[in-house]
mmCIF file of N, CA and C in Angstrom:
data_model
loop_
_atom_site.group_PDB
_atom_site.id
_atom_site.type_symbol
_atom_site.label_atom_id
_atom_site.label_comp_id
_atom_site.label_asym_id
_atom_site.label_seq_id
_atom_site.Cartn_x
_atom_site.Cartn_y
_atom_site.Cartn_z
ATOM 1 N N MET A 1 0.843 -1.161 0.000
ATOM 2 C CA MET A 1 0.000 0.000 0.000
ATOM 3 C C MET A 1 0.892 1.229 0.000
ATOM 4 N N SER A 2 0.517 2.235 -0.731
ATOM 5 C CA SER A 2 1.312 3.452 -0.855
ATOM 6 C C SER A 2 0.508 4.648 -0.401
ATOM 7 N N ALA A 3 1.221 5.701 -0.099
ATOM 8 C CA ALA A 3 0.564 6.952 0.281
ATOM 9 C C ALA A 3 1.291 8.099 -0.375
ATOM 10 N N LEU A 4 0.593 9.184 -0.600
ATOM 11 C CA LEU A 4 1.195 10.372 -1.182
ATOM 12 C C LEU A 4 1.762 11.210 -0.048
ATOM 13 N N SER A 5 3.049 11.480 -0.107
ATOM 14 C CA SER A 5 3.686 12.264 0.942
ATOM 15 C C SER A 5 3.449 13.748 0.707
ATOM 16 N N THR A 6 3.886 14.552 1.661
ATOM 17 C CA THR A 6 3.659 15.992 1.562
ATOM 18 C C THR A 6 4.394 16.615 0.391
ATOM 19 N N ASN A 7 5.469 16.000 -0.082
ATOM 20 C CA ASN A 7 6.203 16.560 -1.215
ATOM 21 C C ASN A 7 5.733 15.987 -2.548
ATOM 22 N N GLY A 8 4.612 15.232 -2.528
ATOM 23 C CA GLY A 8 4.051 14.709 -3.760
ATOM 24 C C GLY A 8 4.624 13.381 -4.201
ATOM 25 N N GLN A 9 5.590 12.843 -3.482
ATOM 26 C CA GLN A 9 6.189 11.562 -3.823
ATOM 27 C C GLN A 9 5.342 10.424 -3.256
ATOM 28 N N ILE A 10 5.269 9.326 -3.997
ATOM 29 C CA ILE A 10 4.561 8.157 -3.492
ATOM 30 C C ILE A 10 5.542 7.361 -2.642
ATOM 31 N N SER A 11 5.094 6.994 -1.450
ATOM 32 C CA SER A 11 5.957 6.234 -0.545
ATOM 33 C C SER A 11 5.146 5.133 0.113
ATOM 34 N N ASP A 12 5.843 4.157 0.681
ATOM 35 C CA ASP A 12 5.164 3.084 1.388
ATOM 36 C C ASP A 12 4.487 3.638 2.635
ATOM 37 N N VAL A 13 3.337 3.093 2.944
ATOM 38 C CA VAL A 13 2.682 3.434 4.196
ATOM 39 C C VAL A 13 3.508 2.833 5.313
ATOM 40 N N THR A 14 3.759 3.594 6.323
ATOM 41 C CA THR A 14 4.569 3.090 7.422
ATOM 42 C C THR A 14 3.701 2.391 8.448
ATOM 43 N N ARG A 15 4.315 1.436 9.103
ATOM 44 C CA ARG A 15 3.658 0.683 10.170
ATOM 45 C C ARG A 15 4.633 0.574 11.318
ATOM 46 N N VAL A 16 4.123 0.275 12.496
ATOM 47 C CA VAL A 16 4.983 0.101 13.655
ATOM 48 C C VAL A 16 5.250 -1.386 13.809
ATOM 49 N N SER A 17 6.532 -1.751 13.877
ATOM 50 C CA SER A 17 6.902 -3.149 14.009
ATOM 51 C C SER A 17 6.730 -3.595 15.456
ATOM 52 N N ALA A 18 6.939 -4.882 15.694
ATOM 53 C CA ALA A 18 6.832 -5.430 17.044
ATOM 54 C C ALA A 18 7.817 -4.761 17.991
ATOM 55 N N GLU A 19 8.916 -4.275 17.460
ATOM 56 C CA GLU A 19 9.932 -3.613 18.280
ATOM 57 C C GLU A 19 9.657 -2.117 18.402
ATOM 58 N N ASN A 20 8.448 -1.675 18.006
ATOM 59 C CA ASN A 20 8.032 -0.273 18.056
ATOM 60 C C ASN A 20 8.873 0.634 17.167
ATOM 61 N N GLU A 21 9.435 0.085 16.092
ATOM 62 C CA GLU A 21 10.142 0.893 15.109
ATOM 63 C C GLU A 21 9.168 1.214 13.986
ATOM 64 N N VAL A 22 9.251 2.402 13.451
ATOM 65 C CA VAL A 22 8.408 2.752 12.315
ATOM 66 C C VAL A 22 9.124 2.287 11.057
ATOM 67 N N VAL A 23 8.466 1.380 10.332
ATOM 68 C CA VAL A 23 9.053 0.824 9.109
ATOM 69 C C VAL A 23 7.993 0.794 8.021
ATOM 70 N N SER A 24 8.439 0.770 6.769
ATOM 71 C CA SER A 24 7.491 0.711 5.661
ATOM 72 C C SER A 24 6.992 -0.719 5.484
ATOM 73 N N ALA A 25 5.874 -0.838 4.795
ATOM 74 C CA ALA A 25 5.313 -2.154 4.501
ATOM 75 C C ALA A 25 6.308 -2.986 3.696
ATOM 76 N N THR A 26 7.039 -2.352 2.794
ATOM 77 C CA THR A 26 8.034 -3.067 1.996
ATOM 78 C C THR A 26 9.166 -3.582 2.875
ATOM 79 N N GLU A 27 9.620 -2.775 3.824
ATOM 80 C CA GLU A 27 10.676 -3.224 4.730
ATOM 81 C C GLU A 27 10.226 -4.433 5.539
ATOM 82 N N LEU A 28 8.978 -4.427 5.993
ATOM 83 C CA LEU A 28 8.465 -5.579 6.728
ATOM 84 C C LEU A 28 8.426 -6.815 5.844
ATOM 85 N N ALA A 29 7.970 -6.652 4.604
ATOM 86 C CA ALA A 29 7.911 -7.784 3.679
ATOM 87 C C ALA A 29 9.307 -8.331 3.417
ATOM 88 N N MET A 30 10.283 -7.440 3.233
ATOM 89 C CA MET A 30 11.643 -7.879 2.948
ATOM 90 C C MET A 30 12.271 -8.581 4.139
ATOM 91 N N LYS A 31 11.951 -8.158 5.342
ATOM 92 C CA LYS A 31 12.458 -8.831 6.534
ATOM 93 C C LYS A 31 11.939 -10.267 6.558
ATOM 94 N N ASP A 32 10.658 -10.457 6.251
ATOM 95 C CA ASP A 32 10.083 -11.794 6.199
ATOM 96 C C ASP A 32 10.726 -12.624 5.101
ATOM 97 N N VAL A 33 10.996 -12.003 3.950
ATOM 98 C CA VAL A 33 11.626 -12.714 2.833
ATOM 99 C C VAL A 33 13.004 -13.202 3.240
ATOM 100 N N ARG A 34 13.806 -12.339 3.857
ATOM 101 C CA ARG A 34 15.153 -12.729 4.273
ATOM 102 C C ARG A 34 15.108 -13.881 5.259
ATOM 103 N N GLN A 35 14.189 -13.830 6.203
ATOM 104 C CA GLN A 35 14.132 -14.845 7.244
ATOM 105 C C GLN A 35 13.651 -16.188 6.726
ATOM 106 N N SER A 36 12.816 -16.193 5.701
ATOM 107 C CA SER A 36 12.225 -17.447 5.247
ATOM 108 C C SER A 36 12.777 -17.950 3.919
ATOM 109 N N SER A 37 13.818 -17.340 3.383
ATOM 110 C CA SER A 37 14.331 -17.704 2.067
ATOM 111 C C SER A 37 15.534 -18.639 2.108
ATOM 112 N N ILE A 38 16.018 -18.963 3.261
ATOM 113 C CA ILE A 38 17.280 -19.683 3.382
ATOM 114 C C ILE A 38 17.246 -21.058 2.715
ATOM 115 N N ASN A 39 16.208 -21.845 2.899
ATOM 116 C CA ASN A 39 16.187 -23.217 2.391
ATOM 117 C C ASN A 39 15.250 -23.428 1.204
ATOM 118 N N LEU A 40 14.921 -22.388 0.495
ATOM 119 C CA LEU A 40 14.008 -22.522 -0.636
ATOM 120 C C LEU A 40 14.723 -23.016 -1.887
ATOM 121 N N LYS A 41 14.005 -23.799 -2.702
ATOM 122 C CA LYS A 41 14.528 -24.230 -3.996
ATOM 123 C C LYS A 41 14.711 -22.997 -4.868
ATOM 124 N N GLN A 42 15.768 -22.989 -5.665
ATOM 125 C CA GLN A 42 16.058 -21.832 -6.504
ATOM 126 C C GLN A 42 15.643 -22.098 -7.951
ATOM 127 N N TYR A 43 15.047 -21.052 -8.560
ATOM 128 C CA TYR A 43 14.589 -21.121 -9.947
ATOM 129 C C TYR A 43 15.166 -19.944 -10.722
ATOM 130 N N THR A 44 15.332 -20.131 -12.023
ATOM 131 C CA THR A 44 15.737 -19.029 -12.898
ATOM 132 C C THR A 44 14.483 -18.352 -13.447
ATOM 133 N N LEU A 45 14.660 -17.137 -13.969
ATOM 134 C CA LEU A 45 13.546 -16.452 -14.612
ATOM 135 C C LEU A 45 13.014 -17.270 -15.783
ATOM 136 N N LYS A 46 13.914 -17.925 -16.508
ATOM 137 C CA LYS A 46 13.508 -18.764 -17.643
ATOM 138 C C LYS A 46 12.626 -19.917 -17.177
ATOM 139 N N GLU A 47 13.002 -20.555 -16.081
ATOM 140 C CA GLU A 47 12.188 -21.657 -15.560
ATOM 141 C C GLU A 47 10.789 -21.168 -15.161
ATOM 142 N N VAL A 48 10.730 -20.027 -14.498
ATOM 143 C CA VAL A 48 9.437 -19.478 -14.081
ATOM 144 C C VAL A 48 8.603 -19.120 -15.309
ATOM 145 N N SER A 49 9.240 -18.585 -16.345
ATOM 146 C CA SER A 49 8.508 -18.146 -17.538
ATOM 147 C C SER A 49 7.804 -19.302 -18.261
ATOM 148 N N GLU A 50 8.235 -20.517 -18.020
ATOM 149 C CA GLU A 50 7.614 -21.684 -18.647
ATOM 150 C C GLU A 50 6.272 -22.034 -18.001
ATOM 151 N N HIS A 51 5.973 -21.421 -16.878
ATOM 152 C CA HIS A 51 4.738 -21.697 -16.135
ATOM 153 C C HIS A 51 3.799 -20.500 -16.276
ATOM 154 N N CYS A 52 3.351 -20.274 -17.492
ATOM 155 C CA CYS A 52 2.571 -19.078 -17.823
ATOM 156 C C CYS A 52 1.173 -19.412 -18.328
ATOM 157 N N TRP A 53 0.650 -20.509 -17.876
ATOM 158 C CA TRP A 53 -0.652 -20.966 -18.345
ATOM 159 C C TRP A 53 -1.640 -21.036 -17.188
ATOM 160 N N ARG A 54 -2.899 -20.944 -17.495
ATOM 161 C CA ARG A 54 -3.932 -20.998 -16.464
ATOM 162 C C ARG A 54 -3.858 -22.292 -15.649
ATOM 163 N N ASN A 55 -3.508 -23.396 -16.293
ATOM 164 C CA ASN A 55 -3.424 -24.672 -15.585
ATOM 165 C C ASN A 55 -2.021 -24.969 -15.049
ATOM 166 N N ASP A 56 -1.123 -24.015 -15.168
ATOM 167 C CA ASP A 56 0.248 -24.137 -14.657
ATOM 168 C C ASP A 56 0.812 -22.722 -14.530
ATOM 169 N N CYS A 57 0.506 -22.057 -13.423
ATOM 170 C CA CYS A 57 0.768 -20.629 -13.302
ATOM 171 C C CYS A 57 1.651 -20.309 -12.096
ATOM 172 N N TRP A 58 2.821 -19.765 -12.398
ATOM 173 C CA TRP A 58 3.724 -19.296 -11.348
ATOM 174 C C TRP A 58 3.912 -17.797 -11.526
ATOM 175 N N ILE A 59 4.116 -17.102 -10.404
ATOM 176 C CA ILE A 59 4.475 -15.683 -10.448
ATOM 177 C C ILE A 59 5.625 -15.448 -9.476
ATOM 178 N N ILE A 60 6.278 -14.319 -9.635
ATOM 179 C CA ILE A 60 7.373 -13.914 -8.749
ATOM 180 C C ILE A 60 6.934 -12.662 -8.001
ATOM 181 N N LEU A 61 7.126 -12.676 -6.694
ATOM 182 C CA LEU A 61 6.889 -11.504 -5.852
ATOM 183 C C LEU A 61 8.067 -11.358 -4.906
ATOM 184 N N PHE A 62 8.712 -10.211 -4.925
ATOM 185 C CA PHE A 62 9.865 -9.951 -4.059
ATOM 186 C C PHE A 62 10.895 -11.082 -4.161
ATOM 187 N N ASP A 63 11.169 -11.542 -5.374
ATOM 188 C CA ASP A 63 12.163 -12.578 -5.683
ATOM 189 C C ASP A 63 11.738 -13.992 -5.312
ATOM 190 N N ARG A 64 10.605 -14.149 -4.677
ATOM 191 C CA ARG A 64 10.136 -15.484 -4.330
ATOM 192 C C ARG A 64 9.187 -15.982 -5.414
ATOM 193 N N VAL A 65 9.181 -17.295 -5.624
ATOM 194 C CA VAL A 65 8.395 -17.922 -6.672
ATOM 195 C C VAL A 65 7.168 -18.592 -6.037
ATOM 196 N N TYR A 66 5.999 -18.312 -6.622
ATOM 197 C CA TYR A 66 4.738 -18.831 -6.094
ATOM 198 C C TYR A 66 3.989 -19.597 -7.174
ATOM 199 N N ASP A 67 3.486 -20.768 -6.813
ATOM 200 C CA ASP A 67 2.610 -21.519 -7.699
ATOM 201 C C ASP A 67 1.187 -21.104 -7.341
ATOM 202 N N VAL A 68 0.579 -20.280 -8.189
ATOM 203 C CA VAL A 68 -0.755 -19.734 -7.917
ATOM 204 C C VAL A 68 -1.837 -20.399 -8.767
ATOM 205 N N THR A 69 -1.510 -21.535 -9.336
ATOM 206 C CA THR A 69 -2.424 -22.234 -10.240
ATOM 207 C C THR A 69 -3.798 -22.457 -9.600
ATOM 208 N N LYS A 70 -3.820 -22.981 -8.393
ATOM 209 C CA LYS A 70 -5.088 -23.306 -7.734
ATOM 210 C C LYS A 70 -5.778 -22.078 -7.145
ATOM 211 N N PHE A 71 -5.088 -20.947 -7.113
ATOM 212 C CA PHE A 71 -5.627 -19.731 -6.510
ATOM 213 C C PHE A 71 -6.249 -18.781 -7.536
ATOM 214 N N ILE A 72 -5.942 -18.970 -8.810
ATOM 215 C CA ILE A 72 -6.377 -18.021 -9.847
ATOM 216 C C ILE A 72 -7.869 -17.708 -9.752
ATOM 217 N N SER A 73 -8.698 -18.724 -9.700
ATOM 218 C CA SER A 73 -10.143 -18.490 -9.708
ATOM 219 C C SER A 73 -10.652 -17.897 -8.393
ATOM 220 N N ASP A 74 -9.849 -17.942 -7.340
ATOM 221 C CA ASP A 74 -10.253 -17.397 -6.036
ATOM 222 C C ASP A 74 -9.724 -15.990 -5.785
ATOM 223 N N HIS A 75 -8.905 -15.469 -6.691
ATOM 224 C CA HIS A 75 -8.293 -14.156 -6.462
ATOM 225 C C HIS A 75 -9.376 -13.075 -6.399
ATOM 226 N N PRO A 76 -9.459 -12.350 -5.277
ATOM 227 C CA PRO A 76 -10.522 -11.340 -5.114
ATOM 228 C C PRO A 76 -10.473 -10.221 -6.155
ATOM 229 N N GLY A 77 -9.309 -9.923 -6.688
ATOM 230 C CA GLY A 77 -9.178 -8.850 -7.674
ATOM 231 C C GLY A 77 -9.458 -9.285 -9.099
ATOM 232 N N GLY A 78 -9.761 -10.553 -9.284
ATOM 233 C CA GLY A 78 -10.065 -11.064 -10.616
ATOM 234 C C GLY A 78 -8.961 -11.959 -11.151
ATOM 235 N N GLU A 79 -9.363 -12.911 -11.937
ATOM 236 C CA GLU A 79 -8.438 -13.886 -12.519
ATOM 237 C C GLU A 79 -7.453 -13.237 -13.476
ATOM 238 N N TYR A 80 -7.939 -12.264 -14.236
ATOM 239 C CA TYR A 80 -7.124 -11.662 -15.293
ATOM 240 C C TYR A 80 -5.836 -11.034 -14.760
ATOM 241 N N ILE A 81 -5.848 -10.522 -13.541
ATOM 242 C CA ILE A 81 -4.649 -9.881 -12.989
ATOM 243 C C ILE A 81 -3.520 -10.896 -12.842
ATOM 244 N N ILE A 82 -3.846 -12.047 -12.328
ATOM 245 C CA ILE A 82 -2.822 -13.092 -12.194
ATOM 246 C C ILE A 82 -2.428 -13.607 -13.573
ATOM 247 N N GLU A 83 -3.403 -13.812 -14.427
ATOM 248 C CA GLU A 83 -3.106 -14.335 -15.757
ATOM 249 C C GLU A 83 -2.199 -13.394 -16.549
ATOM 250 N N GLU A 84 -2.369 -12.080 -16.388
ATOM 251 C CA GLU A 84 -1.514 -11.105 -17.072
ATOM 252 C C GLU A 84 -0.057 -11.214 -16.637
ATOM 253 N N ASN A 85 0.161 -11.657 -15.424
ATOM 254 C CA ASN A 85 1.509 -11.725 -14.869
ATOM 255 C C ASN A 85 2.051 -13.143 -14.777
ATOM 256 N N ALA A 86 1.357 -14.089 -15.333
ATOM 257 C CA ALA A 86 1.771 -15.489 -15.276
ATOM 258 C C ALA A 86 3.166 -15.672 -15.860
ATOM 259 N N GLY A 87 4.015 -16.344 -15.113
ATOM 260 C CA GLY A 87 5.374 -16.618 -15.568
ATOM 261 C C GLY A 87 6.313 -15.436 -15.461
ATOM 262 N N ARG A 88 5.893 -14.361 -14.779
ATOM 263 C CA ARG A 88 6.712 -13.143 -14.695
ATOM 264 C C ARG A 88 6.753 -12.594 -13.274
ATOM 265 N N ASP A 89 7.550 -11.566 -13.107
ATOM 266 C CA ASP A 89 7.615 -10.856 -11.837
ATOM 267 C C ASP A 89 6.415 -9.930 -11.725
ATOM 268 N N ALA A 90 5.622 -10.098 -10.690
ATOM 269 C CA ALA A 90 4.411 -9.297 -10.482
ATOM 270 C C ALA A 90 4.542 -8.390 -9.265
ATOM 271 N N THR A 91 5.769 -8.165 -8.814
ATOM 272 C CA THR A 91 5.989 -7.390 -7.590
ATOM 273 C C THR A 91 5.403 -5.989 -7.679
ATOM 274 N N LEU A 92 5.639 -5.280 -8.766
ATOM 275 C CA LEU A 92 5.134 -3.909 -8.874
ATOM 276 C C LEU A 92 3.606 -3.874 -8.868
ATOM 277 N N GLN A 93 2.971 -4.806 -9.541
ATOM 278 C CA GLN A 93 1.516 -4.856 -9.553
ATOM 279 C C GLN A 93 0.986 -5.198 -8.162
ATOM 280 N N PHE A 94 1.663 -6.106 -7.493
ATOM 281 C CA PHE A 94 1.251 -6.509 -6.147
ATOM 282 C C PHE A 94 1.371 -5.340 -5.177
ATOM 283 N N ARG A 95 2.489 -4.638 -5.245
ATOM 284 C CA ARG A 95 2.692 -3.486 -4.367
ATOM 285 C C ARG A 95 1.716 -2.361 -4.675
ATOM 286 N N GLY A 96 1.288 -2.247 -5.933
ATOM 287 C CA GLY A 96 0.400 -1.173 -6.332
ATOM 288 C C GLY A 96 -1.038 -1.358 -5.891
ATOM 289 N N SER A 97 -1.383 -2.534 -5.418
ATOM 290 C CA SER A 97 -2.752 -2.762 -4.954
ATOM 291 C C SER A 97 -2.764 -2.826 -3.429
ATOM 292 N N ARG A 98 -3.933 -2.952 -2.878
ATOM 293 C CA ARG A 98 -4.065 -2.876 -1.418
ATOM 294 C C ARG A 98 -4.159 -4.258 -0.793
ATOM 295 N N HIS A 99 -3.077 -4.992 -0.833
ATOM 296 C CA HIS A 99 -3.054 -6.313 -0.215
ATOM 297 C C HIS A 99 -2.824 -6.170 1.282
ATOM 298 N N GLY A 100 -3.622 -6.852 2.050
ATOM 299 C CA GLY A 100 -3.510 -6.817 3.499
ATOM 300 C C GLY A 100 -2.719 -7.998 4.033
ATOM 301 N N LYS A 101 -2.718 -8.144 5.329
ATOM 302 C CA LYS A 101 -1.988 -9.212 5.993
ATOM 303 C C LYS A 101 -2.438 -10.585 5.499
ATOM 304 N N GLU A 102 -3.721 -10.721 5.218
ATOM 305 C CA GLU A 102 -4.246 -12.006 4.745
ATOM 306 C C GLU A 102 -3.565 -12.442 3.450
ATOM 307 N N ALA A 103 -3.316 -11.501 2.564
ATOM 308 C CA ALA A 103 -2.656 -11.829 1.297
ATOM 309 C C ALA A 103 -1.241 -12.334 1.543
ATOM 310 N N PHE A 104 -0.513 -11.661 2.438
ATOM 311 C CA PHE A 104 0.844 -12.093 2.740
ATOM 312 C C PHE A 104 0.839 -13.465 3.408
ATOM 313 N N ASP A 105 -0.129 -13.707 4.282
ATOM 314 C CA ASP A 105 -0.237 -15.015 4.931
ATOM 315 C C ASP A 105 -0.533 -16.107 3.914
ATOM 316 N N MET A 106 -1.408 -15.826 2.960
ATOM 317 C CA MET A 106 -1.754 -16.793 1.942
ATOM 318 C C MET A 106 -0.549 -17.108 1.049
ATOM 319 N N LEU A 107 0.237 -16.093 0.758
ATOM 320 C CA LEU A 107 1.417 -16.296 -0.082
ATOM 321 C C LEU A 107 2.366 -17.322 0.521
ATOM 322 N N GLU A 108 2.486 -17.322 1.824
ATOM 323 C CA GLU A 108 3.379 -18.288 2.475
ATOM 324 C C GLU A 108 3.024 -19.718 2.087
ATOM 325 N N GLN A 109 1.740 -19.996 1.944
ATOM 326 C CA GLN A 109 1.283 -21.339 1.594
ATOM 327 C C GLN A 109 1.557 -21.677 0.128
ATOM 328 N N LEU A 110 1.699 -20.662 -0.713
ATOM 329 C CA LEU A 110 1.873 -20.871 -2.149
ATOM 330 C C LEU A 110 3.330 -20.806 -2.603
ATOM 331 N N CYS A 111 4.224 -20.428 -1.709
ATOM 332 C CA CYS A 111 5.634 -20.259 -2.069
ATOM 333 C C CYS A 111 6.289 -21.603 -2.357
ATOM 334 N N ILE A 112 6.974 -21.668 -3.497
ATOM 335 C CA ILE A 112 7.666 -22.910 -3.879
ATOM 336 C C ILE A 112 9.169 -22.698 -4.038
ATOM 337 N N GLY A 113 9.634 -21.440 -3.998
ATOM 338 C CA GLY A 113 11.062 -21.214 -4.163
ATOM 339 C C GLY A 113 11.420 -19.749 -4.220
ATOM 340 N N ILE A 114 12.650 -19.512 -4.673
ATOM 341 C CA ILE A 114 13.210 -18.169 -4.780
ATOM 342 C C ILE A 114 14.036 -18.105 -6.060
ATOM 343 N N LEU A 115 14.186 -16.912 -6.609
ATOM 344 C CA LEU A 115 15.033 -16.765 -7.800
ATOM 345 C C LEU A 115 16.490 -17.063 -7.453
ATOM 346 N N VAL A 116 17.238 -17.522 -8.453
ATOM 347 C CA VAL A 116 18.668 -17.723 -8.257
ATOM 348 C C VAL A 116 19.293 -16.377 -7.902
ATOM 349 N N GLU A 117 20.373 -16.426 -7.195
ATOM 350 C CA GLU A 117 21.002 -15.225 -6.640
ATOM 351 C C GLU A 117 21.257 -14.135 -7.674
ATOM 352 N N ASP A 118 21.751 -14.490 -8.835
ATOM 353 C CA ASP A 118 22.112 -13.493 -9.853
ATOM 354 C C ASP A 118 20.914 -12.784 -10.473
ATOM 355 N N GLU A 119 19.707 -13.310 -10.278
ATOM 356 C CA GLU A 119 18.524 -12.719 -10.890
ATOM 357 C C GLU A 119 17.602 -12.028 -9.890
ATOM 358 N N ARG A 120 18.013 -11.943 -8.663
ATOM 359 C CA ARG A 120 17.194 -11.309 -7.624
ATOM 360 C C ARG A 120 17.303 -9.795 -7.676
ATOM 361 N N LEU A 121 16.191 -9.143 -7.392
ATOM 362 C CA LEU A 121 16.166 -7.682 -7.312
ATOM 363 C C LEU A 121 15.964 -7.194 -5.884
ATOM 364 N N TYR A 122 15.287 -7.977 -5.059
ATOM 365 C CA TYR A 122 14.884 -7.516 -3.739
ATOM 366 C C TYR A 122 15.599 -8.198 -2.581
ATOM 367 N N THR A 123 16.002 -9.434 -2.760
ATOM 368 C CA THR A 123 16.593 -10.210 -1.680
ATOM 369 C C THR A 123 18.105 -10.119 -1.731
ATOM 370 N N PRO A 124 18.736 -9.913 -0.591
ATOM 371 C CA PRO A 124 20.201 -9.859 -0.575
ATOM 372 C C PRO A 124 20.821 -11.188 -1.005
ATOM 373 N N ARG A 125 22.098 -11.145 -1.253
ATOM 374 C CA ARG A 125 22.811 -12.358 -1.625
ATOM 375 C C ARG A 125 22.651 -13.416 -0.552
ATOM 376 N N ASP A 126 22.790 -14.691 -0.927
ATOM 377 C CA ASP A 126 22.608 -15.791 0.019
ATOM 378 C C ASP A 126 23.472 -15.629 1.261
ATOM 379 N N ILE A 127 24.675 -15.150 1.093
ATOM 380 C CA ILE A 127 25.545 -14.993 2.248
ATOM 381 C C ILE A 127 24.939 -14.005 3.245
ATOM 382 N N ASP A 128 24.209 -13.023 2.736
ATOM 383 C CA ASP A 128 23.566 -12.043 3.603
ATOM 384 C C ASP A 128 22.339 -12.601 4.319
ATOM 385 N N LEU A 129 21.758 -13.684 3.794
ATOM 386 C CA LEU A 129 20.581 -14.258 4.416
ATOM 387 C C LEU A 129 20.898 -14.831 5.792
ATOM 388 N N TYR A 130 22.152 -15.193 6.022
ATOM 389 C CA TYR A 130 22.516 -15.814 7.265
ATOM 390 C C TYR A 130 22.923 -14.812 8.345
ATOM 391 N N SER A 131 23.140 -13.584 7.965
ATOM 392 C CA SER A 131 23.517 -12.573 8.953
ATOM 393 C C SER A 131 22.269 -11.947 9.539
ATOM 394 N N THR A 132 22.384 -11.459 10.746
ATOM 395 C CA THR A 132 21.234 -10.807 11.382
ATOM 396 C C THR A 132 21.254 -9.326 11.025
ATOM 397 N N PRO A 133 20.053 -8.773 10.778
ATOM 398 C CA PRO A 133 19.987 -7.357 10.380
ATOM 399 C C PRO A 133 20.379 -6.415 11.501
#
């Protein structure tokens, strides 16, 4: 979710973390990605792109790979949104809509892997996954 700041720039809506720090929604998502990405199977963009069909649909969000095949018809925003992004990175579209905690929780169940290190945009290198922030 984004908000328009006083200077006209679009920025992430801030939230208070469990440690009472003010952080953006993206920072919270990335913290979860770092913590849960250590043992995931790695896929290339080419491998993900082969799963671009309604009956075999994968998408990428924040460098993680999700098999959303069984979820397409249940997506509250409509099937076409997922179908448009099938086999591709849908992070910008996902961030541009108003997904709540339920969406992030559901994603955990659909996650099947992460992009290979050289093709990641959001997740630090594997060596960084083991260090504490």
